[in-house]
Each structure stands twice: as C-alpha cells, then as structure tokens.
JSON list of C-alpha atoms in Angstrom, two decimals:
[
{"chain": "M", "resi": 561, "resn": "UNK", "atom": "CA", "xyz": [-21.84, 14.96, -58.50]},
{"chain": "M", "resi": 562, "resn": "UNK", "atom": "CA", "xyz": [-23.77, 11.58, -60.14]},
{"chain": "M", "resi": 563, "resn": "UNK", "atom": "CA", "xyz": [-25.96, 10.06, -57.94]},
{"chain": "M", "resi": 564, "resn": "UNK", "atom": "CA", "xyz": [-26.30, 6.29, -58.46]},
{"chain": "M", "resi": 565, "resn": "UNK", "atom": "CA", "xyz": [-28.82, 4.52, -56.67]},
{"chain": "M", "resi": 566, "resn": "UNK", "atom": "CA", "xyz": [-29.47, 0.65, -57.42]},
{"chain": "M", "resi": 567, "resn": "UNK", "atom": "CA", "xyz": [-32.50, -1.66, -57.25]},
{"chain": "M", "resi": 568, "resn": "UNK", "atom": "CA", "xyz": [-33.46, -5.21, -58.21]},
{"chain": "M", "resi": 569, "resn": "UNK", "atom": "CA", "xyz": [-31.68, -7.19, -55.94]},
{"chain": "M", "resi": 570, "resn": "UNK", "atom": "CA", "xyz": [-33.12, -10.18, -53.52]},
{"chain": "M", "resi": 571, "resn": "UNK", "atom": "CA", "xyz": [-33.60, -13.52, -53.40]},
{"chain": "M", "resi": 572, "resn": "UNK", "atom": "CA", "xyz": [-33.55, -16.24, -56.16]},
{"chain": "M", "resi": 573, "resn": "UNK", "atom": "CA", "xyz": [-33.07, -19.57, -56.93]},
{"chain": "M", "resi": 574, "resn": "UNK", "atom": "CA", "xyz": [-30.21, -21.16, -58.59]},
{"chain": "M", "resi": 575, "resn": "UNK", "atom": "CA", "xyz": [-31.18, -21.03, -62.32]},
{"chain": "M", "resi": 576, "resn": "UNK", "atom": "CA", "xyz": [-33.42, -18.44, -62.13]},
{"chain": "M", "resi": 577, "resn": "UNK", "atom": "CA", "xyz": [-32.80, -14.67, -63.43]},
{"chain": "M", "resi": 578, "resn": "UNK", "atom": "CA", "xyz": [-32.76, -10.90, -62.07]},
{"chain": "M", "resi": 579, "resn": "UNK", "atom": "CA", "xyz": [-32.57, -7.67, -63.28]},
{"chain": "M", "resi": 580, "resn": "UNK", "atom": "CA", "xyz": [-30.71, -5.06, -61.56]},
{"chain": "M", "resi": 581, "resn": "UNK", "atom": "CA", "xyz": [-31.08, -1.31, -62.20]},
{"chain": "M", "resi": 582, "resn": "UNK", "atom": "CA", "xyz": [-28.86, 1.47, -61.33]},
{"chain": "M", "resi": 583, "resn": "UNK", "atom": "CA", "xyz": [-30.79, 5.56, -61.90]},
{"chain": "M", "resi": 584, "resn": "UNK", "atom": "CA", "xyz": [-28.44, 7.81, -62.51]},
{"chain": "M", "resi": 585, "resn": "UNK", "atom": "CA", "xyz": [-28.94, 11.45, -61.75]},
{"chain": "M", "resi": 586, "resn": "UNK", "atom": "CA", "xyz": [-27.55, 12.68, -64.94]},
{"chain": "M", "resi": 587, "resn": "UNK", "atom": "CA", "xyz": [-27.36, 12.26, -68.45]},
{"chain": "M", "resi": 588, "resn": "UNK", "atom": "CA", "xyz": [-24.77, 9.47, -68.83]},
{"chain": "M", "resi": 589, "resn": "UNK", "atom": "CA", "xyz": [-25.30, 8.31, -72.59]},
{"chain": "M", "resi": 590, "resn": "UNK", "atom": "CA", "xyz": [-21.57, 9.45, -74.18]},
{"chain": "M", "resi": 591, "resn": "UNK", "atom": "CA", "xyz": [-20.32, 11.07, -70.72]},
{"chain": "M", "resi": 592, "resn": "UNK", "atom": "CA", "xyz": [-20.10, 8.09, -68.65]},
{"chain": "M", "resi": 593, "resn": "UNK", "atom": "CA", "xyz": [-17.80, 4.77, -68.36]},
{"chain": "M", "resi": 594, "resn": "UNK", "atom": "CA", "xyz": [-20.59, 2.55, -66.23]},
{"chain": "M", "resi": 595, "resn": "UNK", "atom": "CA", "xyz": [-20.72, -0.38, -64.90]},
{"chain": "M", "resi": 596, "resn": "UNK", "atom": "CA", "xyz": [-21.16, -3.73, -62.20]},
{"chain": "M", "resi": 597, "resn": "UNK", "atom": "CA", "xyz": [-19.08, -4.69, -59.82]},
{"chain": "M", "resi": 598, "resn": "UNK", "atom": "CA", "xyz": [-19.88, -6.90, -56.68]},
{"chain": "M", "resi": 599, "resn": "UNK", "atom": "CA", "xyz": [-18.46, -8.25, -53.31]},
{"chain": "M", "resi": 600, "resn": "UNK", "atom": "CA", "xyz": [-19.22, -11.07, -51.41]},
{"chain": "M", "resi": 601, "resn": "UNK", "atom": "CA", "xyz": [-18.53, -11.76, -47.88]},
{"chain": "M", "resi": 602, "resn": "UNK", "atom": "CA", "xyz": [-14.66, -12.56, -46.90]},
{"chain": "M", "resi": 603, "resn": "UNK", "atom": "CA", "xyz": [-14.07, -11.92, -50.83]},
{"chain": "M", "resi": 604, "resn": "UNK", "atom": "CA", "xyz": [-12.21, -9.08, -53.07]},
{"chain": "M", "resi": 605, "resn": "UNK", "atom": "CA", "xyz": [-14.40, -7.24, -55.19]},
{"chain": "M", "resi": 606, "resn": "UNK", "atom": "CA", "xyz": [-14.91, -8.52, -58.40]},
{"chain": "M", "resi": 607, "resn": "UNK", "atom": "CA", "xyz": [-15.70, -6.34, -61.74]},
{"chain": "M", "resi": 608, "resn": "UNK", "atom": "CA", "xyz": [-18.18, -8.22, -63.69]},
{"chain": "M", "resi": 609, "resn": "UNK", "atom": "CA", "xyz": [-19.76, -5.76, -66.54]},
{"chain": "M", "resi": 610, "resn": "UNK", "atom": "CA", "xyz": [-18.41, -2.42, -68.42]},
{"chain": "M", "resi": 611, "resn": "UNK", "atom": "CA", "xyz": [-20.37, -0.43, -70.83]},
{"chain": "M", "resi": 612, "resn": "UNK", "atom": "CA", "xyz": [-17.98, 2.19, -72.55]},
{"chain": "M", "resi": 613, "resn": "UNK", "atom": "CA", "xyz": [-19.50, 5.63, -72.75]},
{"chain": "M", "resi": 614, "resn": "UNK", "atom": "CA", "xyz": [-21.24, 5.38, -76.29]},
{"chain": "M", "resi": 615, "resn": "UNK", "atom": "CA", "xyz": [-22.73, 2.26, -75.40]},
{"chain": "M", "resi": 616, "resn": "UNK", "atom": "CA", "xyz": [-20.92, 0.76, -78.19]},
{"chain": "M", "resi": 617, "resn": "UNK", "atom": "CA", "xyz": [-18.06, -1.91, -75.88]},
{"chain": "M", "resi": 618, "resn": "UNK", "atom": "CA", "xyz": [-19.01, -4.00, -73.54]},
{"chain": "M", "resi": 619, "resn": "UNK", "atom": "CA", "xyz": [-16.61, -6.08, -71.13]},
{"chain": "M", "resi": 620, "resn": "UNK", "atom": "CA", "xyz": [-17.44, -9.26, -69.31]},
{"chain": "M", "resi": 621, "resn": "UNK", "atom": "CA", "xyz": [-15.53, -11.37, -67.21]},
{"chain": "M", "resi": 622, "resn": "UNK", "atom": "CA", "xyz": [-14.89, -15.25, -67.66]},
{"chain": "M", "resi": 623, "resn": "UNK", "atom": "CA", "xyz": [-16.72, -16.03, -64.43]},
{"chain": "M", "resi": 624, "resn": "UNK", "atom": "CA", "xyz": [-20.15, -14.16, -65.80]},
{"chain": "M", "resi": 625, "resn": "UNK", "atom": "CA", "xyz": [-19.56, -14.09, -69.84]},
{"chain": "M", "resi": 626, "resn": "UNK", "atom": "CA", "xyz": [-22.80, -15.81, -71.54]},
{"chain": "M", "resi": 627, "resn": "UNK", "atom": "CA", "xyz": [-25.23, -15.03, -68.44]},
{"chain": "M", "resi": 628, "resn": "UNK", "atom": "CA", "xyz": [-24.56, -11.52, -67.42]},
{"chain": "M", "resi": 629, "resn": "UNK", "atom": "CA", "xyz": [-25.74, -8.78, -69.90]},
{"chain": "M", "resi": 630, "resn": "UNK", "atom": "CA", "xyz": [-25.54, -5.03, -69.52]},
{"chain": "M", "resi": 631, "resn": "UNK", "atom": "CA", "xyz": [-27.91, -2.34, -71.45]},
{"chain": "M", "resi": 632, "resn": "UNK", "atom": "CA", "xyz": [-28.80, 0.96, -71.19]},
{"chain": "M", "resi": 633, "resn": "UNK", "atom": "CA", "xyz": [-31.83, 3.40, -71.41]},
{"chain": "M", "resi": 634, "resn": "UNK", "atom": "CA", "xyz": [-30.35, 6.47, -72.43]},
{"chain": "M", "resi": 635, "resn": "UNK", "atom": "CA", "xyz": [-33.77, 8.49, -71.77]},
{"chain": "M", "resi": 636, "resn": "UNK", "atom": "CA", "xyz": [-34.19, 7.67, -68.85]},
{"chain": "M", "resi": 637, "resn": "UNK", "atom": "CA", "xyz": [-30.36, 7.62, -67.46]},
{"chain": "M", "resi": 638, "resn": "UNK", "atom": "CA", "xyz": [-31.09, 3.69, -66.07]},
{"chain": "M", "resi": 639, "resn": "UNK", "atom": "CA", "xyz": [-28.43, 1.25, -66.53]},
{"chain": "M", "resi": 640, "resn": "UNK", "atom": "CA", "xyz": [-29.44, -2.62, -66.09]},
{"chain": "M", "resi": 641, "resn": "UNK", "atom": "CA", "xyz": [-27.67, -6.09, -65.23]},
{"chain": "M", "resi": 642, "resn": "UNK", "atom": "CA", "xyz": [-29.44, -8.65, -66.75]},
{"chain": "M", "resi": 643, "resn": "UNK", "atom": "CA", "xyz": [-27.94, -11.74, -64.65]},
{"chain": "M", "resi": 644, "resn": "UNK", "atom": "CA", "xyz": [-29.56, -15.30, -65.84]},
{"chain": "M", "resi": 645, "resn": "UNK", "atom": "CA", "xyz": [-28.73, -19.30, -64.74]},
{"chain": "M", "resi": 646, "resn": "UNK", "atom": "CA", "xyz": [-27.94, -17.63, -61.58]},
{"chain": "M", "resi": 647, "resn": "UNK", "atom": "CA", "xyz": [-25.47, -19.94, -59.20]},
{"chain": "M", "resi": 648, "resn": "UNK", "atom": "CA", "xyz": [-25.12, -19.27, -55.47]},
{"chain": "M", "resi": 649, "resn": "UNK", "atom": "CA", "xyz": [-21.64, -18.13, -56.51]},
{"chain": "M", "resi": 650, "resn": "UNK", "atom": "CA", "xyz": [-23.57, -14.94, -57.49]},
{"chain": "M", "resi": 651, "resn": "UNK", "atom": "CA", "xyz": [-24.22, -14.29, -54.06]},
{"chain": "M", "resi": 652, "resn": "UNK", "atom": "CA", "xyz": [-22.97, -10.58, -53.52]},
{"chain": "M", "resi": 653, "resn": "UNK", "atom": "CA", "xyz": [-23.89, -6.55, -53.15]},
{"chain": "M", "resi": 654, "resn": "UNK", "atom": "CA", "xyz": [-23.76, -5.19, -56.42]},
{"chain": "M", "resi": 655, "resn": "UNK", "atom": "CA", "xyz": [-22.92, -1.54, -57.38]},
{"chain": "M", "resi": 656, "resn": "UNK", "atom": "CA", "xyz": [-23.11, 0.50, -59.85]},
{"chain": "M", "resi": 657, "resn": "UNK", "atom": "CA", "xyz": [-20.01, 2.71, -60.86]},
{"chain": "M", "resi": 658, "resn": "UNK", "atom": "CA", "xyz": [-19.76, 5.81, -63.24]},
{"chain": "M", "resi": 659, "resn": "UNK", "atom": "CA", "xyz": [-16.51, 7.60, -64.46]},
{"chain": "M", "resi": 660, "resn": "UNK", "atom": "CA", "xyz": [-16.46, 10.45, -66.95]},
{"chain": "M", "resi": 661, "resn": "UNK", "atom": "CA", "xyz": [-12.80, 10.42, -67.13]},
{"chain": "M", "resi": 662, "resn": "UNK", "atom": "CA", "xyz": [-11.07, 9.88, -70.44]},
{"chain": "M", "resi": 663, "resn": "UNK", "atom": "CA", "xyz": [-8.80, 7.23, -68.09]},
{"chain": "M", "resi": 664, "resn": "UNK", "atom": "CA", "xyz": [-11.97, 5.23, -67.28]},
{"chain": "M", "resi": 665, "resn": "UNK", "atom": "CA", "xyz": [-11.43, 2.77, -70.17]},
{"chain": "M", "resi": 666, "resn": "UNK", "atom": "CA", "xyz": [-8.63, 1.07, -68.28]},
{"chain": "M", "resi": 667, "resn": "UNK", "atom": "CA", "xyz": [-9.36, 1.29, -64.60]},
{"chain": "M", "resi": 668, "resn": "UNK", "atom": "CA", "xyz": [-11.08, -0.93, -62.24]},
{"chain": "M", "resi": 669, "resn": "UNK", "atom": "CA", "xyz": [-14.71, 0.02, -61.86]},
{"chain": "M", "resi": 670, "resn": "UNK", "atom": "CA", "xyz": [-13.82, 0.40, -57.99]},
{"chain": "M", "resi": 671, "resn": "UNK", "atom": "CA", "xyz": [-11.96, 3.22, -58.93]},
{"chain": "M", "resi": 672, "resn": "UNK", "atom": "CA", "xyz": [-14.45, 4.95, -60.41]},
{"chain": "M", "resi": 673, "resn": "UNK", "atom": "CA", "xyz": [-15.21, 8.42, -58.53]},
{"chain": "M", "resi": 674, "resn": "UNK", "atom": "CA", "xyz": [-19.05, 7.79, -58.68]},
{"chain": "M", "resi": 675, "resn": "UNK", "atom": "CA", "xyz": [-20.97, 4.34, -57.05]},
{"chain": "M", "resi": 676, "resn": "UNK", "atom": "CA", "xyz": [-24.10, 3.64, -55.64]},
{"chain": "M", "resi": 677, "resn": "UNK", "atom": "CA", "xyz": [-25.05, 2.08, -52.33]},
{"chain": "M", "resi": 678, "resn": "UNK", "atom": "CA", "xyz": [-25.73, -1.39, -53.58]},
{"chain": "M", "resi": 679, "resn": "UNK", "atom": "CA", "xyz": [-28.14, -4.01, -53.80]},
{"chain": "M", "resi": 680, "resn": "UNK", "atom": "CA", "xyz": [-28.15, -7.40, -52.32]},
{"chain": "M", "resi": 681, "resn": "UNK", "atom": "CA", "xyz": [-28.53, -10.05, -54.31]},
{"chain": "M", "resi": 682, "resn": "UNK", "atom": "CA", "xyz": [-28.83, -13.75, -52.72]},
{"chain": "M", "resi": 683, "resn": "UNK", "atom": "CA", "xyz": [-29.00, -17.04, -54.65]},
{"chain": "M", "resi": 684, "resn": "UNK", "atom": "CA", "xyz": [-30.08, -20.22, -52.66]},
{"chain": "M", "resi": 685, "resn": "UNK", "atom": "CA", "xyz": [-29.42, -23.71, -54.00]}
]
C-alpha cells in the first residue's frame, strides 16, 4: 500500500506562486503513474497534472497549461506542483494520486487506487 501524504497548501494572493508536495512511501521513479488533481466546492474534480512513470510525459490541462508544472525527486520519493500567476479560480484541495497499473496511462487520476488526504489551497483576489 503507497502512502501519499501532501503539503504546501494555504493562502495566496492572486499572482503569486506555491509549491505543493506529495511524500510517497515508496519508491515511485518507473513504478508509478502520479499526479494532481483538485476539487473545489459545488464543483467536479478536475485533473490538472500527470507525470508518466519514467518521468519522461507530462500532461496538463488547458485551464493550468503554462502555470502549473510537475517534477519529481526520485531520491527522495517527493512529487511537486509548482502552481504560478495563481487566480482565485485555483481555489481547491489538491491530491496527489499514484497508479502502478500498466492501464494508468489512460485513466482519470481519480481512479487511481492510491491518493493522499489533500491540501488546501486558497487564492484571494
């Protein structure tokens, strides 16, 4: 079983910049789909980052593409969200999701069998 447990979240200003993390309890560097995904309040969950399991693909929705990034320390298991120009829009929980499955290329990070608690992140105007 992965553990994911996230950090980084708060509150920011509109324009400013964050940094999530997400630890991992194992070695996810080649065994592990990961990624972002976040709700906010009366709206459906929205994937907003994918890092394939070598690192090597990244995926990026419209909404986020150019200000969102998504990286990786493979020593020490941590996956980050870069998220910069924030907008209140950004206002969500963000988790962390991991899937070792060969099938994680193509499914919705929700579906992924491992995700952490969250981390609030709140962006005033």
């Amino acid at each position: 079983q992965v553990q994911l447990i996230e950090s980084g979240g708060g509150s920011v200003q509109a324009g400013g910049s964050l940094r999530l993390s997400c630890t991992s309890s194992e070695y996810t560097y080649k065994k592990y789909c990961m990624g972002w995904f976040r709700q906010a309040p009366g709206k459906e969950r929205e994937d907003i980052a994918f890092m394939s399991k070598d690192g090597r693909r990244h995926y990026f929705p419209d909404s986020v593409k150019g200000r969102f990034i998504i990286s990786r320390d493979n020593a020490e298991n941590i996956l980050y969200l870069q998220i910069n120009s924030v907008e209140p829009e950004d206002t969500a929980m963000y988790y962390c999701a991991a899937d070792g499955r060969p099938e994680c290329y193509t499914l919705p990070l929700d579906a992924f069998p491992w995700q952490g608690r969250g981390t609030q992140v709140t962006v005033s105007s």
